PDB file of C-alpha atoms (C1' of nucleotides) in Angstrom:
ATOM      1  CA  MET A  84       9.357   9.456  17.383  1.00 74.00           C
ATOM      2  CA  LYS A  85       9.238   6.423  19.599  1.00 70.00           C
ATOM      3  CA  ARG A  86       8.902   3.298  17.499  1.00 67.00           C
ATOM      4  CA  SER A  87       7.849  -0.149  18.456  1.00 65.00           C
ATOM      5  CA  LEU A  88      10.943  -2.295  18.725  1.00 56.00           C
ATOM      6  CA  GLU A  89       9.747  -4.826  16.237  1.00 61.00           C
ATOM      7  CA  SER A  90       8.875  -2.644  13.312  1.00 77.00           C
ATOM      8  CA  ILE A  91       5.768  -3.911  11.665  1.00 86.00           C
ATOM      9  CA  VAL A  92       5.911  -5.717   8.387  1.00 89.00           C
ATOM     10  CA  TYR A  93       2.987  -5.178   6.061  1.00 95.00           C
ATOM     11  CA  SER A  94       2.283  -6.789   2.751  1.00 96.00           C
ATOM     12  CA  GLN A  95       3.985  -5.249  -0.229  1.00 97.00           C
ATOM     13  CA  ASP A  96       0.654  -4.076  -1.605  1.00 97.00           C
ATOM     14  CA  THR A  97      -0.220  -2.362   1.647  1.00 98.00           C
ATOM     15  CA  GLU A  98       3.100  -0.555   1.759  1.00 97.00           C
ATOM     16  CA  VAL A  99       2.940   0.511  -1.867  1.00 98.00           C
ATOM     17  CA  LEU A 100      -0.649   1.651  -1.642  1.00 98.00           C
ATOM     18  CA  ALA A 101       0.119   3.697   1.469  1.00 98.00           C
ATOM     19  CA  LYS A 102       3.047   5.267  -0.324  1.00 98.00           C
ATOM     20  CA  PHE A 103       0.905   6.291  -3.263  1.00 98.00           C
ATOM     21  CA  ALA A 104      -1.821   7.553  -0.967  1.00 98.00           C
ATOM     22  CA  LYS A 105       0.650   9.583   1.026  1.00 98.00           C
ATOM     23  CA  ALA A 106       1.873  11.261  -2.132  1.00 98.00           C
ATOM     24  CA  LEU A 107      -1.723  12.094  -3.009  1.00 98.00           C
ATOM     25  CA  GLY A 108      -2.389  13.375   0.500  1.00 98.00           C
ATOM     26  CA  HIS A 109      -1.910  17.039  -0.268  1.00 98.00           C
ATOM     27  CA  PRO A 110      -4.267  19.178  -2.349  1.00 98.00           C
ATOM     28  CA  THR A 111      -1.414  20.870  -4.188  1.00 98.00           C
ATOM     29  CA  ARG A 112      -0.106  17.531  -5.378  1.00 98.00           C
ATOM     30  CA  ILE A 113      -3.576  16.418  -6.428  1.00 98.00           C
ATOM     31  CA  ALA A 114      -3.917  19.661  -8.356  1.00 97.00           C
ATOM     32  CA  ILE A 115      -0.512  19.217  -9.980  1.00 97.00           C
ATOM     33  CA  LEU A 116      -1.449  15.731 -11.126  1.00 97.00           C
ATOM     34  CA  LYS A 117      -4.809  16.913 -12.449  1.00 97.00           C
ATOM     35  CA  HIS A 118      -2.921  19.574 -14.348  1.00 96.00           C
ATOM     36  CA  LEU A 119      -0.576  16.953 -15.763  1.00 95.00           C
ATOM     37  CA  GLU A 120      -3.508  14.814 -16.806  1.00 93.00           C
ATOM     38  CA  ASN A 121      -4.910  17.688 -18.827  1.00 89.00           C
ATOM     39  CA  GLN A 122      -1.701  19.033 -20.275  1.00 86.00           C
ATOM     40  CA  SER A 123      -0.183  15.560 -20.553  1.00 80.00           C
ATOM     41  CA  CYS A 124       3.099  17.216 -19.622  1.00 88.00           C
ATOM     42  CA  CYS A 125       4.392  20.464 -18.230  1.00 91.00           C
ATOM     43  CA  PHE A 126       7.404  22.334 -16.924  1.00 87.00           C
ATOM     44  CA  THR A 127       8.098  23.335 -13.368  1.00 89.00           C
ATOM     45  CA  GLY A 128       7.834  26.969 -14.365  1.00 90.00           C
ATOM     46  CA  ASP A 129       4.293  26.473 -15.642  1.00 92.00           C
ATOM     47  CA  LEU A 130       3.216  25.269 -12.247  1.00 95.00           C
ATOM     48  CA  VAL A 131       4.905  28.157 -10.476  1.00 95.00           C
ATOM     49  CA  GLU A 132       2.632  30.438 -12.465  1.00 94.00           C
ATOM     50  CA  VAL A 133      -0.466  28.380 -11.786  1.00 93.00           C
ATOM     51  CA  PHE A 134      -0.007  28.065  -8.035  1.00 95.00           C
ATOM     52  CA  PRO A 135       0.774  30.902  -5.631  1.00 94.00           C
ATOM     53  CA  LEU A 136       3.687  29.004  -4.163  1.00 95.00           C
ATOM     54  CA  ALA A 137       7.419  29.568  -4.206  1.00 96.00           C
ATOM     55  CA  GLN A 138       9.417  27.804  -6.888  1.00 96.00           C
ATOM     56  CA  SER A 139      11.228  25.796  -4.252  1.00 97.00           C
ATOM     57  CA  THR A 140       7.941  24.618  -2.809  1.00 97.00           C
ATOM     58  CA  ILE A 141       6.657  23.458  -6.178  1.00 97.00           C
ATOM     59  CA  SER A 142       9.945  21.708  -6.783  1.00 97.00           C
ATOM     60  CA  GLN A 143       9.599  19.904  -3.502  1.00 97.00           C
ATOM     61  CA  HIS A 144       6.107  18.676  -4.320  1.00 98.00           C
ATOM     62  CA  LEU A 145       7.354  17.463  -7.692  1.00 98.00           C
ATOM     63  CA  LYS A 146      10.153  15.656  -5.934  1.00 97.00           C
ATOM     64  CA  GLU A 147       7.715  13.805  -3.731  1.00 98.00           C
ATOM     65  CA  LEU A 148       5.545  12.839  -6.652  1.00 98.00           C
ATOM     66  CA  LYS A 149       8.660  11.626  -8.409  1.00 97.00           C
ATOM     67  CA  ASN A 150       9.812   9.663  -5.359  1.00 97.00           C
ATOM     68  CA  ALA A 151       6.410   8.035  -5.157  1.00 98.00           C
ATOM     69  CA  GLY A 152       6.837   7.128  -8.814  1.00 97.00           C
ATOM     70  CA  LEU A 153       3.744   8.955 -10.007  1.00 98.00           C
ATOM     71  CA  ILE A 154       5.586  11.297 -12.342  1.00 97.00           C
ATOM     72  CA  GLN A 155       8.828  11.333 -14.239  1.00 95.00           C
ATOM     73  CA  GLY A 156      11.024  14.146 -15.493  1.00 92.00           C
ATOM     74  CA  GLU A 157      12.563  14.439 -18.903  1.00 88.00           C
ATOM     75  CA  LEU A 158      15.404  16.820 -19.634  1.00 85.00           C
ATOM     76  CA  LYS A 159      14.412  19.436 -22.187  1.00 82.00           C
ATOM     77  CA  PRO A 160      17.176  21.947 -21.541  1.00 74.00           C
ATOM     78  CA  PRO A 161      17.033  24.334 -20.058  1.00 80.00           C
ATOM     79  CA  LYS A 162      13.730  23.043 -18.770  1.00 89.00           C
ATOM     80  CA  ILE A 163      12.495  19.783 -17.358  1.00 93.00           C
ATOM     81  CA  LYS A 164       9.336  18.291 -18.719  1.00 94.00           C
ATOM     82  CA  TYR A 165       7.279  16.405 -16.191  1.00 96.00           C
ATOM     83  CA  CYS A 166       4.808  13.730 -17.211  1.00 96.00           C
ATOM     84  CA  ILE A 167       2.703  11.112 -15.550  1.00 96.00           C
ATOM     85  CA  HIS A 168       4.628   7.868 -15.069  1.00 96.00           C
ATOM     86  CA  HIS A 169       2.066   5.705 -16.785  1.00 96.00           C
ATOM     87  CA  ASP A 170       3.239   2.317 -15.563  1.00 96.00           C
ATOM     88  CA  ASN A 171       3.164   3.331 -11.933  1.00 97.00           C
ATOM     89  CA  TRP A 172       0.037   5.368 -12.514  1.00 98.00           C
ATOM     90  CA  ASN A 173      -1.732   2.231 -13.668  1.00 97.00           C
ATOM     91  CA  LYS A 174      -0.279   0.321 -10.783  1.00 98.00           C
ATOM     92  CA  ALA A 175      -1.662   2.901  -8.383  1.00 98.00           C
ATOM     93  CA  LYS A 176      -4.985   2.884 -10.180  1.00 98.00           C
ATOM     94  CA  SER A 177      -5.368  -0.859  -9.850  1.00 98.00           C
ATOM     95  CA  LEU A 178      -4.211  -0.872  -6.226  1.00 98.00           C
ATOM     96  CA  PHE A 179      -6.833   1.688  -5.298  1.00 98.00           C
ATOM     97  CA  GLN A 180      -9.399  -0.104  -7.378  1.00 98.00           C
ATOM     98  CA  GLU A 181      -8.908  -3.444  -5.690  1.00 97.00           C
ATOM     99  CA  PHE A 182      -8.667  -1.764  -2.316  1.00 98.00           C
ATOM    100  CA  PHE A 183     -12.099  -0.235  -2.748  1.00 97.00           C
ATOM    101  CA  GLU A 184     -13.280  -3.449  -4.428  1.00 85.00           C
TER     102      GLU A 184
ATOM    103  CA  MET B 753       5.322  26.468   8.974  1.00 70.00           C
ATOM    104  CA  LYS B 754       5.412  29.607   6.916  1.00 68.00           C
ATOM    105  CA  ARG B 755       2.301  29.842   4.819  1.00 66.00           C
ATOM    106  CA  SER B 756       1.629  31.830   1.739  1.00 63.00           C
ATOM    107  CA  LEU B 757      -0.422  34.861   2.708  1.00 54.00           C
ATOM    108  CA  GLU B 758      -3.220  34.064   0.347  1.00 60.00           C
ATOM    109  CA  SER B 759      -3.997  30.510   1.274  1.00 76.00           C
ATOM    110  CA  ILE B 760      -4.784  28.549  -1.808  1.00 85.00           C
ATOM    111  CA  VAL B 761      -8.314  27.560  -2.630  1.00 89.00           C
ATOM    112  CA  TYR B 762      -8.738  24.258  -4.415  1.00 95.00           C
ATOM    113  CA  SER B 763     -11.863  22.679  -5.758  1.00 96.00           C
ATOM    114  CA  GLN B 764     -13.948  20.806  -3.253  1.00 97.00           C
ATOM    115  CA  ASP B 765     -13.183  17.532  -4.985  1.00 97.00           C
ATOM    116  CA  THR B 766      -9.464  18.166  -4.795  1.00 98.00           C
ATOM    117  CA  GLU B 767      -9.636  18.959  -1.091  1.00 97.00           C
ATOM    118  CA  VAL B 768     -11.791  15.967  -0.284  1.00 98.00           C
ATOM    119  CA  LEU B 769      -9.719  13.580  -2.352  1.00 98.00           C
ATOM    120  CA  ALA B 770      -6.526  14.813  -0.679  1.00 98.00           C
ATOM    121  CA  LYS B 771      -8.140  14.321   2.707  1.00 98.00           C
ATOM    122  CA  PHE B 772      -9.079  10.745   1.913  1.00 98.00           C
ATOM    123  CA  ALA B 773      -5.657  10.070   0.454  1.00 98.00           C
ATOM    124  CA  LYS B 774      -3.953  11.492   3.501  1.00 98.00           C
ATOM    125  CA  ALA B 775      -5.935   9.187   5.749  1.00 98.00           C
ATOM    126  CA  LEU B 776      -4.857   6.261   3.575  1.00 98.00           C
ATOM    127  CA  GLY B 777      -1.241   7.425   3.641  1.00 98.00           C
ATOM    128  CA  HIS B 778      -0.083   5.126   6.402  1.00 98.00           C
ATOM    129  CA  PRO B 779       0.299   1.354   6.112  1.00 98.00           C
ATOM    130  CA  THR B 780      -1.279   0.732   9.496  1.00 97.00           C
ATOM    131  CA  ARG B 781      -4.416   2.542   8.455  1.00 98.00           C
ATOM    132  CA  ILE B 782      -4.547   0.678   5.157  1.00 98.00           C
ATOM    133  CA  ALA B 783      -4.211  -2.564   7.096  1.00 97.00           C
ATOM    134  CA  ILE B 784      -6.934  -1.541   9.541  1.00 97.00           C
ATOM    135  CA  LEU B 785      -9.295  -0.797   6.679  1.00 97.00           C
ATOM    136  CA  LYS B 786      -8.477  -4.077   4.940  1.00 96.00           C
ATOM    137  CA  HIS B 787      -9.246  -5.798   8.223  1.00 95.00           C
ATOM    138  CA  LEU B 788     -12.558  -3.958   8.439  1.00 94.00           C
ATOM    139  CA  GLU B 789     -13.407  -4.955   4.907  1.00 92.00           C
ATOM    140  CA  ASN B 790     -12.961  -8.608   5.797  1.00 88.00           C
ATOM    141  CA  GLN B 791     -14.529  -8.584   9.221  1.00 84.00           C
ATOM    142  CA  SER B 792     -17.118  -6.038   8.160  1.00 78.00           C
ATOM    143  CA  CYS B 793     -16.736  -4.622  11.665  1.00 86.00           C
ATOM    144  CA  CYS B 794     -14.456  -4.921  14.644  1.00 88.00           C
ATOM    145  CA  PHE B 795     -13.579  -3.546  18.040  1.00 85.00           C
ATOM    146  CA  THR B 796     -10.570  -1.496  18.978  1.00 86.00           C
ATOM    147  CA  GLY B 797      -9.351  -4.318  21.165  1.00 87.00           C
ATOM    148  CA  ASP B 798      -9.295  -6.721  18.229  1.00 90.00           C
ATOM    149  CA  LEU B 799      -6.914  -4.454  16.414  1.00 94.00           C
ATOM    150  CA  VAL B 800      -4.656  -4.095  19.422  1.00 94.00           C
ATOM    151  CA  GLU B 801      -4.184  -7.842  19.272  1.00 92.00           C
ATOM    152  CA  VAL B 802      -3.607  -7.885  15.541  1.00 93.00           C
ATOM    153  CA  PHE B 803      -1.046  -5.089  15.439  1.00 94.00           C
ATOM    154  CA  PRO B 804       2.000  -4.774  17.702  1.00 93.00           C
ATOM    155  CA  LEU B 805       1.071  -1.227  18.621  1.00 95.00           C
ATOM    156  CA  ALA B 806      -0.058   0.402  21.823  1.00 95.00           C
ATOM    157  CA  GLN B 807      -3.768   0.772  22.414  1.00 96.00           C
ATOM    158  CA  SER B 808      -3.409   4.524  22.336  1.00 96.00           C
ATOM    159  CA  THR B 809      -1.713   4.376  18.977  1.00 97.00           C
ATOM    160  CA  ILE B 810      -4.445   2.235  17.476  1.00 97.00           C
ATOM    161  CA  SER B 811      -7.014   4.578  18.920  1.00 96.00           C
ATOM    162  CA  GLN B 812      -5.258   7.508  17.287  1.00 97.00           C
ATOM    163  CA  HIS B 813      -5.264   5.841  13.883  1.00 97.00           C
ATOM    164  CA  LEU B 814      -8.950   5.065  14.288  1.00 97.00           C
ATOM    165  CA  LYS B 815      -9.564   8.680  15.154  1.00 97.00           C
ATOM    166  CA  GLU B 816      -7.946   9.821  11.947  1.00 98.00           C
ATOM    167  CA  LEU B 817      -9.915   7.373   9.883  1.00 98.00           C
ATOM    168  CA  LYS B 818     -13.036   8.598  11.617  1.00 97.00           C
ATOM    169  CA  ASN B 819     -12.119  12.234  11.038  1.00 97.00           C
ATOM    170  CA  ALA B 820     -11.592  11.487   7.378  1.00 97.00           C
ATOM    171  CA  GLY B 821     -15.032   9.920   7.391  1.00 97.00           C
ATOM    172  CA  LEU B 822     -13.888   6.488   6.261  1.00 97.00           C
ATOM    173  CA  ILE B 823     -15.125   4.647   9.334  1.00 97.00           C
ATOM    174  CA  GLN B 824     -17.751   5.132  11.976  1.00 95.00           C
ATOM    175  CA  GLY B 825     -18.059   3.886  15.508  1.00 91.00           C
ATOM    176  CA  GLU B 826     -21.099   2.373  17.071  1.00 86.00           C
ATOM    177  CA  LEU B 827     -21.487   2.005  20.821  1.00 82.00           C
ATOM    178  CA  LYS B 828     -21.751  -1.623  21.857  1.00 79.00           C
ATOM    179  CA  PRO B 829     -20.992  -1.223  25.549  1.00 71.00           C
ATOM    180  CA  PRO B 830     -18.569  -1.713  26.899  1.00 76.00           C
ATOM    181  CA  LYS B 831     -16.974  -1.827  23.465  1.00 85.00           C
ATOM    182  CA  ILE B 832     -17.128   0.270  20.364  1.00 90.00           C
ATOM    183  CA  LYS B 833     -17.789  -1.399  17.081  1.00 92.00           C
ATOM    184  CA  TYR B 834     -16.067   0.193  14.125  1.00 95.00           C
ATOM    185  CA  CYS B 835     -17.334  -0.234  10.608  1.00 95.00           C
ATOM    186  CA  ILE B 836     -16.636   1.214   7.213  1.00 96.00           C
ATOM    187  CA  HIS B 837     -18.670   4.358   6.608  1.00 96.00           C
ATOM    188  CA  HIS B 838     -20.203   3.132   3.393  1.00 95.00           C
ATOM    189  CA  ASP B 839     -21.466   6.441   2.037  1.00 96.00           C
ATOM    190  CA  ASN B 840     -18.114   8.122   2.373  1.00 97.00           C
ATOM    191  CA  TRP B 841     -16.347   4.961   1.305  1.00 98.00           C
ATOM    192  CA  ASN B 842     -18.250   5.045  -1.955  1.00 97.00           C
ATOM    193  CA  LYS B 843     -17.561   8.741  -2.266  1.00 98.00           C
ATOM    194  CA  ALA B 844     -13.848   8.060  -1.861  1.00 98.00           C
ATOM    195  CA  LYS B 845     -14.025   5.191  -4.276  1.00 98.00           C
ATOM    196  CA  SER B 846     -15.595   7.289  -6.984  1.00 98.00           C
ATOM    197  CA  LEU B 847     -13.269  10.227  -6.374  1.00 98.00           C
ATOM    198  CA  PHE B 848     -10.222   7.994  -6.806  1.00 98.00           C
ATOM    199  CA  GLN B 849     -11.843   6.326  -9.783  1.00 98.00           C
ATOM    200  CA  GLU B 850     -12.467   9.539 -11.652  1.00 97.00           C
ATOM    201  CA  PHE B 851      -9.092  10.873 -10.619  1.00 98.00           C
ATOM    202  CA  PHE B 852      -7.342   7.944 -12.265  1.00 97.00           C
ATOM    203  CA  GLU B 853      -9.880   8.096 -15.126  1.00 85.00           C
TER     204      GLU B 853
ATOM    205  C1'  DA C 672     -21.961   2.870  45.270  1.00 96.68           C
ATOM    206  C1'  DA C 673     -17.995   0.300  43.763  1.00 96.68           C
ATOM    207  C1'  DA C 674     -15.585  -2.457  40.564  1.00 96.68           C
ATOM    208  C1'  DA C 675     -14.474  -3.929  36.053  1.00 96.68           C
ATOM    209  C1'  DT C 676     -13.875  -3.290  31.168  1.00 96.68           C
ATOM    210  C1'  DC C 677     -12.830  -0.904  27.244  1.00 96.68           C
ATOM    211  C1'  DA C 678     -11.675   3.177  24.498  1.00 96.68           C
ATOM    212  C1'  DA C 679     -10.377   8.120  24.304  1.00 96.68           C
ATOM    213  C1'  DT C 680      -7.474  11.657  25.660  1.00 96.68           C
ATOM    214  C1'  DC C 681      -3.332  13.891  27.747  1.00 96.68           C
ATOM    215  C1'  DG C 682       1.463  14.760  27.981  1.00 96.68           C
ATOM    216  C1'  DT C 683       5.733  13.929  26.027  1.00 96.68           C
ATOM    217  C1'  DA C 684       9.433  12.891  22.668  1.00 96.68           C
ATOM    218  C1'  DT C 685      10.914  12.530  18.120  1.00 96.68           C
ATOM    219  C1'  DA C 686      10.338  12.491  13.072  1.00 96.68           C
ATOM    220  C1'  DT C 687       8.380  14.236   9.100  1.00 96.68           C
ATOM    221  C1'  DT C 688       6.052  17.662   6.316  1.00 96.68           C
ATOM    222  C1'  DT C 689       5.326  22.122   4.504  1.00 96.68           C
ATOM    223  C1'  DG C 690       6.778  26.463   3.356  1.00 96.68           C
ATOM    224  C1'  DC C 691      10.106  30.198   2.302  1.00 96.68           C
ATOM    225  C1'  DG C 692      14.377  32.653   0.639  1.00 96.68           C
ATOM    226  C1'  DA C 693      19.007  31.986  -0.741  1.00 96.68           C
ATOM    227  C1'  DT C 694      22.208  29.453  -3.085  1.00 96.68           C
ATOM    228  C1'  DA C 695      23.982  25.864  -6.013  1.00 96.68           C
ATOM    229  C1'  DA C 696      23.817  23.094 -10.147  1.00 96.68           C
ATOM    230  C1'  DC C 697      23.024  22.247 -14.853  1.00 96.68           C
ATOM    231  C1'  DA C 698      22.787  22.874 -19.832  1.00 96.68           C
ATOM    232  C1'  DG C 699      22.791  25.895 -23.749  1.00 96.68           C
ATOM    233  C1'  DA C 700      23.985  30.383 -25.744  1.00 96.68           C
ATOM    234  C1'  DT C 701      27.258  34.211 -26.161  1.00 96.68           C
TER     235       DT C 701
ATOM    236  C1'  DA D 303      35.201  30.944 -20.134  1.00 96.68           C
ATOM    237  C1'  DT D 304      31.152  33.517 -18.918  1.00 96.68           C
ATOM    238  C1'  DC D 305      26.397  34.579 -18.911  1.00 96.68           C
ATOM    239  C1'  DT D 306      21.498  33.195 -18.874  1.00 96.68           C
ATOM    240  C1'  DG D 307      17.442  30.672 -17.863  1.00 96.68           C
ATOM    241  C1'  DT D 308      15.625  26.972 -15.328  1.00 96.68           C
ATOM    242  C1'  DT D 309      15.280  23.711 -11.595  1.00 96.68           C
ATOM    243  C1'  DA D 310      17.193  21.426  -7.447  1.00 96.68           C
ATOM    244  C1'  DT D 311      18.971  21.713  -2.991  1.00 96.68           C
ATOM    245  C1'  DC D 312      20.203  23.841   1.497  1.00 96.68           C
ATOM    246  C1'  DG D 313      19.055  25.893   5.810  1.00 96.68           C
ATOM    247  C1'  DC D 314      15.729  27.419   8.574  1.00 96.68           C
ATOM    248  C1'  DA D 315      11.087  27.801  11.103  1.00 96.68           C
ATOM    249  C1'  DA D 316       6.668  26.207  12.212  1.00 96.68           C
ATOM    250  C1'  DA D 317       3.148  22.777  11.945  1.00 96.68           C
ATOM    251  C1'  DT D 318       1.710  18.053  11.850  1.00 96.68           C
ATOM    252  C1'  DA D 319       2.239  13.132  12.442  1.00 96.68           C
ATOM    253  C1'  DT D 320       3.597   9.011  14.932  1.00 96.68           C
ATOM    254  C1'  DA D 321       4.385   6.509  18.897  1.00 96.68           C
ATOM    255  C1'  DC D 322       4.280   5.525  23.843  1.00 96.68           C
ATOM    256  C1'  DG D 323       2.712   5.243  28.851  1.00 96.68           C
ATOM    257  C1'  DA D 324      -0.409   7.144  32.081  1.00 96.68           C
ATOM    258  C1'  DT D 325      -4.709   8.882  33.036  1.00 96.68           C
ATOM    259  C1'  DT D 326      -9.459   9.865  32.349  1.00 96.68           C
ATOM    260  C1'  DG D 327     -14.102   8.851  30.882  1.00 96.68           C
ATOM    261  C1'  DA D 328     -18.006   6.109  29.873  1.00 96.68           C
ATOM    262  C1'  DT D 329     -20.895   2.172  30.561  1.00 96.68           C
ATOM    263  C1'  DT D 330     -22.202  -2.297  32.474  1.00 96.68           C
ATOM    264  C1'  DT D 331     -21.916  -5.501  36.168  1.00 96.68           C
ATOM    265  C1'  DT D 332     -21.618  -6.581  40.812  1.00 96.68           C
TER     266       DT D 332
END
DNA sequence: AAAATCAATCGTATATTTGCGATAACAGAT
DNA sequence: ATCTGTTATCGCAAATATACGATTGATTTT
């Protein structure tokens, strides 16, 4: 992709909000997070049963949510328990809130 | 992209929220909307001066925001005045609000 | 009718996203 | 040390997103 030479600098809040929004920009990831809100936590395998998607695809969505900071994984061998990352969740919540006023 | 044969059906709210989030998933578009919140309205040309991006690029971002329903354009020849689409804005606001509880 | 102004669209290049199957990696059990 | 269950990563293909310059389109002014 061609990029403007001087890459644009946005405020930290703008960047962070966009990052959260991007992570939320796919219905599967919204659905995963809704699921996590209900169950409080869950394993990758649970989601593979809930959604008609390949395990690798689910794993990839989880990775993006993790990269965005919205969830965190906890080792529960041989499984991994995923939960909402409450600090960042609240951060996202307040960023969206103030954005929409 | 390979797609699962049975394309997944999500709730309307999930789809709509993801669509809004996707539109917000780029810092330039966040910045444009913040600008619109301050100015209440503005012309494409204004934005071209504010952001170091080509006119066509700005126009494309505006198109996506319009497609997502977050803004609307009003003909003010020879310009086009863009404003927040308040109904959908409030819809988005409440969807994010209930999503984050 | 012609010119001027402004925004949208087209064509192109590159990057990123989304999805899958196959394979690797990890931790506990045998 | 090997096997088992679970999840992550790799490699690929197709779709979408991002950016630009050039062109087109629409509307007012001249």
